[in-house]
PDB file of C-alpha atoms in Angstrom:
ATOM      1  CA  LEU A  14     -54.279  19.047   9.031  1.00 42.00           C
ATOM      2  CA  ILE A  15     -51.383  19.764  11.630  1.00 41.00           C
ATOM      3  CA  VAL A  16     -49.760  16.504  10.645  1.00 41.00           C
ATOM      4  CA  SER A  17     -49.882  17.011   6.811  1.00 42.00           C
ATOM      5  CA  ILE A  18     -48.337  20.535   7.280  1.00 40.00           C
ATOM      6  CA  ILE A  19     -45.691  18.849   9.548  1.00 40.00           C
ATOM      7  CA  ALA A  20     -45.210  15.950   7.216  1.00 42.00           C
ATOM      8  CA  GLY A  21     -45.062  18.402   4.104  1.00 45.00           C
ATOM      9  CA  THR A  22     -42.286  20.566   6.130  1.00 44.00           C
ATOM     10  CA  MET A  23     -40.579  17.380   6.848  1.00 44.00           C
ATOM     11  CA  VAL A  24     -40.320  16.076   3.082  1.00 45.00           C
ATOM     12  CA  ALA A  25     -39.385  19.661   1.476  1.00 48.00           C
ATOM     13  CA  GLY A  26     -36.524  19.769   4.228  1.00 46.00           C
ATOM     14  CA  SER A  27     -35.473  16.640   3.473  1.00 42.00           C
ATOM     15  CA  ILE A  28     -35.219  17.510   0.087  1.00 44.00           C
ATOM     16  CA  MET A  29     -33.463  20.445   0.567  1.00 41.00           C
ATOM     17  CA  VAL A  30     -31.040  19.015   2.987  1.00 38.00           C
ATOM     18  CA  GLY A  31     -30.480  16.163   0.329  1.00 43.00           C
ATOM     19  CA  ALA A  32     -29.661  18.902  -2.224  1.00 41.00           C
ATOM     20  CA  LEU A  33     -27.086  20.637  -0.027  1.00 40.00           C
ATOM     21  CA  MET A  34     -25.502  17.277   0.852  1.00 42.00           C
ATOM     22  CA  ARG A  35     -25.292  16.305  -2.753  1.00 44.00           C
ATOM     23  CA  THR A  36     -24.097  20.077  -3.499  1.00 42.00           C
ATOM     24  CA  TRP A  37     -21.140  19.406  -0.844  1.00 39.00           C
ATOM     25  CA  ILE A  38     -20.119  15.861  -2.091  1.00 40.00           C
ATOM     26  CA  LEU A  39     -19.890  17.223  -5.669  1.00 39.00           C
ATOM     27  CA  ALA A  40     -17.629  19.781  -4.299  1.00 36.00           C
ATOM     28  CA  LEU A  41     -15.369  17.687  -2.210  1.00 33.00           C
ATOM     29  CA  ALA A  42     -14.912  15.170  -5.212  1.00 39.00           C
ATOM     30  CA  ALA A  43     -14.079  18.131  -7.671  1.00 40.00           C
ATOM     31  CA  ILE A  44     -11.482  19.274  -4.860  1.00 37.00           C
ATOM     32  CA  ALA A  45     -10.069  16.056  -4.434  1.00 38.00           C
ATOM     33  CA  SER A  46      -9.650  15.129  -8.362  1.00 40.00           C
ATOM     34  CA  SER A  47      -8.052  18.443  -9.123  1.00 40.00           C
ATOM     35  CA  ALA A  48      -5.518  17.845  -6.151  1.00 40.00           C
ATOM     36  CA  PRO A  49      -1.940  16.639  -7.519  1.00 44.00           C
ATOM     37  CA  ALA A  50      -1.536  12.834  -7.053  1.00 43.00           C
ATOM     38  CA  VAL A  51       1.103  12.035  -4.362  1.00 44.00           C
ATOM     39  CA  ALA A  52       3.584   9.652  -5.132  1.00 46.00           C
ATOM     40  CA  ALA A  53       4.106   6.628  -2.720  1.00 51.00           C
ATOM     41  CA  PRO A  54       7.261   6.900  -0.558  1.00 57.00           C
ATOM     42  CA  ALA A  55      10.413   4.777  -2.374  1.00 64.00           C
ATOM     43  CA  ILE A  56      11.166   2.032  -0.626  1.00 83.00           C
ATOM     44  CA  GLN A  57      14.793   2.155   0.906  1.00 90.00           C
ATOM     45  CA  MET A  58      16.330  -1.109   1.275  1.00 96.00           C
ATOM     46  CA  PRO A  59      20.206  -1.918   2.278  1.00 97.00           C
ATOM     47  CA  ILE A  60      19.799  -5.064  -0.051  1.00 97.00           C
ATOM     48  CA  ALA A  61      19.738  -5.712  -3.927  1.00 96.00           C
ATOM     49  CA  ARG A  62      16.809  -6.951  -5.471  1.00 95.00           C
ATOM     50  CA  GLY A  63      16.809 -10.570  -6.399  1.00 96.00           C
ATOM     51  CA  LEU A  64      16.466 -14.194  -4.935  1.00 97.00           C
ATOM     52  CA  TRP A  65      17.897 -14.705  -1.668  1.00 98.00           C
ATOM     53  CA  VAL A  66      18.446 -18.180  -0.144  1.00 98.00           C
ATOM     54  CA  ALA A  67      20.012 -19.632   2.992  1.00 98.00           C
ATOM     55  CA  VAL A  68      24.164 -19.623   3.073  1.00 98.00           C
ATOM     56  CA  THR A  69      23.943 -23.379   3.285  1.00 97.00           C
ATOM     57  CA  ASP A  70      22.225 -24.051   0.186  1.00 97.00           C
ATOM     58  CA  LYS A  71      23.411 -23.994  -3.596  1.00 98.00           C
ATOM     59  CA  CYS A  72      22.058 -21.549  -5.910  1.00 98.00           C
ATOM     60  CA  ALA A  73      21.587 -24.272  -8.472  1.00 98.00           C
ATOM     61  CA  THR A  74      19.707 -26.582  -6.227  1.00 97.00           C
ATOM     62  CA  ALA A  75      17.699 -24.176  -3.949  1.00 97.00           C
ATOM     63  CA  THR A  76      14.081 -25.259  -3.799  1.00 97.00           C
ATOM     64  CA  ASN A  77      13.433 -22.376  -1.605  1.00 97.00           C
ATOM     65  CA  GLY A  78      14.127 -18.716  -1.125  1.00 97.00           C
ATOM     66  CA  TYR A  79      13.326 -14.966  -0.103  1.00 98.00           C
ATOM     67  CA  VAL A  80      12.476 -12.743  -3.053  1.00 97.00           C
ATOM     68  CA  PHE A  81      12.961  -8.756  -3.197  1.00 96.00           C
ATOM     69  CA  ASP A  82      11.655  -6.965  -6.477  1.00 95.00           C
ATOM     70  CA  GLY A  83      12.436  -3.585  -5.421  1.00 94.00           C
ATOM     71  CA  THR A  84       8.606  -3.060  -3.683  1.00 94.00           C
ATOM     72  CA  ARG A  85       7.557  -6.592  -2.541  1.00 95.00           C
ATOM     73  CA  TRP A  86       9.334  -9.176   0.004  1.00 96.00           C
ATOM     74  CA  GLY A  87       8.358 -12.633   0.382  1.00 96.00           C
ATOM     75  CA  ALA A  88       9.137 -16.413   0.425  1.00 97.00           C
ATOM     76  CA  ILE A  89       8.999 -18.370  -3.072  1.00 97.00           C
ATOM     77  CA  TYR A  90       9.322 -22.274  -2.281  1.00 98.00           C
ATOM     78  CA  PHE A  91       8.417 -25.357  -3.338  1.00 98.00           C
ATOM     79  CA  TYR A  92       7.224 -28.197  -1.206  1.00 97.00           C
ATOM     80  CA  GLY A  93       6.068 -32.031  -0.767  1.00 97.00           C
ATOM     81  CA  PRO A  94       8.134 -35.143  -1.483  1.00 97.00           C
ATOM     82  CA  LYS A  95      11.361 -34.188  -2.702  1.00 94.00           C
ATOM     83  CA  ALA A  96      10.114 -30.431  -3.556  1.00 96.00           C
ATOM     84  CA  SER A  97       7.925 -31.934  -5.939  1.00 96.00           C
ATOM     85  CA  MET A  98       4.988 -29.639  -5.839  1.00 97.00           C
ATOM     86  CA  GLY A  99       4.429 -26.165  -6.103  1.00 96.00           C
ATOM     87  CA  PRO A 100       5.621 -23.126  -6.450  1.00 97.00           C
ATOM     88  CA  ALA A 101       3.773 -21.355  -3.768  1.00 97.00           C
ATOM     89  CA  VAL A 102       4.917 -17.489  -3.616  1.00 96.00           C
ATOM     90  CA  GLU A 103       3.918 -15.493  -0.704  1.00 95.00           C
ATOM     91  CA  LEU A 104       5.211 -12.003  -1.703  1.00 94.00           C
ATOM     92  CA  GLU A 105       3.478  -8.922   0.018  1.00 93.00           C
ATOM     93  CA  SER A 106       4.076  -5.183  -0.740  1.00 93.00           C
ATOM     94  CA  ILE A 107       6.549  -3.187   1.498  1.00 95.00           C
ATOM     95  CA  THR A 108       4.705  -0.155   2.178  1.00 93.00           C
ATOM     96  CA  GLN A 109       7.265   1.541   4.293  1.00 92.00           C
ATOM     97  CA  THR A 110      10.687   0.845   5.793  1.00 94.00           C
ATOM     98  CA  ARG A 111      13.042   2.062   8.331  1.00 94.00           C
ATOM     99  CA  THR A 112      15.976   1.795  10.067  1.00 96.00           C
ATOM    100  CA  VAL A 113      16.231   0.140  13.842  1.00 96.00           C
ATOM    101  CA  ALA A 114      18.809  -0.774  16.138  1.00 95.00           C
ATOM    102  CA  GLY A 115      21.750  -3.003  14.841  1.00 96.00           C
ATOM    103  CA  GLY A 116      21.778  -1.474  11.246  1.00 97.00           C
ATOM    104  CA  PHE A 117      18.783  -3.535  10.264  1.00 98.00           C
ATOM    105  CA  THR A 118      16.088  -2.186   8.293  1.00 97.00           C
ATOM    106  CA  TYR A 119      12.702  -2.788   9.124  1.00 96.00           C
ATOM    107  CA  MET A 120      10.024  -3.817   6.709  1.00 95.00           C
ATOM    108  CA  GLN A 121       6.303  -2.691   6.900  1.00 93.00           C
ATOM    109  CA  PHE A 122       3.633  -4.720   4.943  1.00 91.00           C
ATOM    110  CA  GLY A 123      -0.036  -3.132   4.255  1.00 82.00           C
ATOM    111  CA  GLY A 124       0.198  -0.598   7.235  1.00 71.00           C
ATOM    112  CA  TYR A 125       0.473  -3.236   9.907  1.00 71.00           C
ATOM    113  CA  ASP A 126       2.757  -2.650  12.804  1.00 70.00           C
ATOM    114  CA  GLY A 127       2.509  -5.630  14.968  1.00 76.00           C
ATOM    115  CA  VAL A 128       4.242  -7.506  17.536  1.00 78.00           C
ATOM    116  CA  GLY A 129       5.897  -9.846  15.234  1.00 87.00           C
ATOM    117  CA  TYR A 130       8.589  -8.422  12.237  1.00 93.00           C
ATOM    118  CA  PHE A 131      10.942  -8.899   9.370  1.00 95.00           C
ATOM    119  CA  GLN A 132      14.406  -6.968   9.227  1.00 97.00           C
ATOM    120  CA  VAL A 133      17.438  -7.264   6.700  1.00 98.00           C
ATOM    121  CA  LYS A 134      20.953  -6.071   7.393  1.00 98.00           C
ATOM    122  CA  SER A 135      23.256  -5.592   4.429  1.00 98.00           C
ATOM    123  CA  LEU A 136      26.902  -7.843   4.864  1.00 98.00           C
ATOM    124  CA  GLY A 137      28.236  -7.194   1.592  1.00 96.00           C
ATOM    125  CA  PRO A 138      27.023  -7.049  -2.044  1.00 93.00           C
ATOM    126  CA  ASN A 139      25.216 -10.542  -2.230  1.00 97.00           C
ATOM    127  CA  ARG A 140      24.925 -11.200   1.380  1.00 98.00           C
ATOM    128  CA  MET A 141      22.574 -10.034   4.294  1.00 98.00           C
ATOM    129  CA  MET A 142      21.237 -11.232   7.457  1.00 98.00           C
ATOM    130  CA  PHE A 143      17.363 -11.744   7.634  1.00 98.00           C
ATOM    131  CA  ARG A 144      15.917 -11.189  11.339  1.00 98.00           C
ATOM    132  CA  THR A 145      12.363 -12.312  11.878  1.00 96.00           C
ATOM    133  CA  GLY A 146      10.938 -11.599  15.498  1.00 95.00           C
ATOM    134  CA  ALA A 147       7.571 -13.930  16.106  1.00 93.00           C
ATOM    135  CA  PRO A 148       5.493 -13.597  19.350  1.00 91.00           C
ATOM    136  CA  GLY A 149       6.285 -16.864  21.629  1.00 90.00           C
ATOM    137  CA  PRO A 150       4.994 -18.041  24.938  1.00 92.00           C
ATOM    138  CA  GLU A 151       8.051 -16.304  26.441  1.00 91.00           C
ATOM    139  CA  GLY A 152       8.158 -13.109  24.674  1.00 91.00           C
ATOM    140  CA  VAL A 153       9.284 -12.526  21.315  1.00 91.00           C
ATOM    141  CA  GLN A 154      11.781 -15.116  19.640  1.00 95.00           C
ATOM    142  CA  VAL A 155      14.046 -13.879  17.369  1.00 95.00           C
ATOM    143  CA  MET A 156      15.619 -16.142  14.569  1.00 96.00           C
ATOM    144  CA  ASP A 157      18.606 -14.482  12.620  1.00 98.00           C
ATOM    145  CA  ASP A 158      19.297 -16.129   9.345  1.00 98.00           C
ATOM    146  CA  ILE A 159      22.407 -15.423   6.627  1.00 98.00           C
ATOM    147  CA  LEU A 160      21.340 -15.278   2.970  1.00 98.00           C
ATOM    148  CA  VAL A 161      23.259 -14.995  -0.152  1.00 98.00           C
ATOM    149  CA  ARG A 162      21.706 -13.518  -3.345  1.00 98.00           C
ATOM    150  CA  CYS A 163      21.761 -16.084  -6.407  1.00 97.00           C
ATOM    151  CA  ASP A 164      21.633 -14.951 -10.050  1.00 95.00           C
ATOM    152  CA  PRO A 165      18.361 -16.574 -11.673  1.00 94.00           C
ATOM    153  CA  ALA A 166      20.219 -17.632 -14.408  1.00 94.00           C
ATOM    154  CA  ALA A 167      22.270 -19.778 -11.963  1.00 96.00           C
ATOM    155  CA  THR A 168      19.070 -21.421 -10.471  1.00 96.00           C
ATOM    156  CA  SER A 169      17.463 -24.802 -11.290  1.00 96.00           C
ATOM    157  CA  PRO A 170      15.405 -24.738 -14.438  1.00 96.00           C
ATOM    158  CA  LYS A 171      12.093 -25.112 -12.339  1.00 96.00           C
ATOM    159  CA  MET A 172      13.106 -22.302  -9.695  1.00 96.00           C
ATOM    160  CA  GLN A 173      13.800 -19.820 -13.342  1.00 95.00           C
ATOM    161  CA  ALA A 174      10.039 -20.889 -14.310  1.00 95.00           C
ATOM    162  CA  ALA A 175       8.890 -20.152 -10.784  1.00 96.00           C
ATOM    163  CA  LEU A 176      10.710 -16.709 -10.883  1.00 95.00           C
ATOM    164  CA  LYS A 177       9.551 -15.908 -14.253  1.00 95.00           C
ATOM    165  CA  ARG A 178       5.957 -16.542 -13.516  1.00 95.00           C
ATOM    166  CA  SER A 179       5.842 -14.844 -10.348  1.00 94.00           C
ATOM    167  CA  VAL A 180       8.488 -12.175 -10.374  1.00 93.00           C
ATOM    168  CA  PRO A 181       9.169 -11.212 -13.783  1.00 90.00           C
ATOM    169  CA  ALA A 182      11.465  -8.506 -12.983  1.00 86.00           C
ATOM    170  CA  LEU A 183      14.032 -10.846 -11.795  1.00 83.00           C
ATOM    171  CA  THR A 184      14.084 -13.275 -14.667  1.00 72.00           C
ATOM    172  CA  VAL A 185      16.642 -14.421 -16.969  1.00 63.00           C
ATOM    173  CA  LYS A 186      16.798 -12.329 -19.873  1.00 58.00           C
TER     174      LYS A 186
END
């Protein structure tokens, strides 16, 4: 008899707790849905949107470069014998930027802030320095590359098609 009374009390108590939790969950959901949406922070970059290639490449024959479309940064490239395969497109959403030493802008992707890094610094309207830092056996290895911005219309038909498919905001109109 004692077991059945305790069991009955536990069942009744569990139902009561379950109902109370459900009420709290519904109340929190109502509050959350009535709160105004917070806009994502604007991405501030010192460079223009576009396809950026190494200063040693020509826009008309470039088979690889970097893309900034206003919210994403990454590589676009063809690979294999004579760049006959691809394109490979590796764009990541920029979640945050901040100014760092030397006038560079640091790009953060997906909330991750690790040892390696990507930074850009404007050297004029169509020229920039792209700095990467990668962990190595002797600490962080820093590489600087000078990039120039290409008008998409000045790129090869193959690169134009890749941009149109992957980065429509930059395509030739």
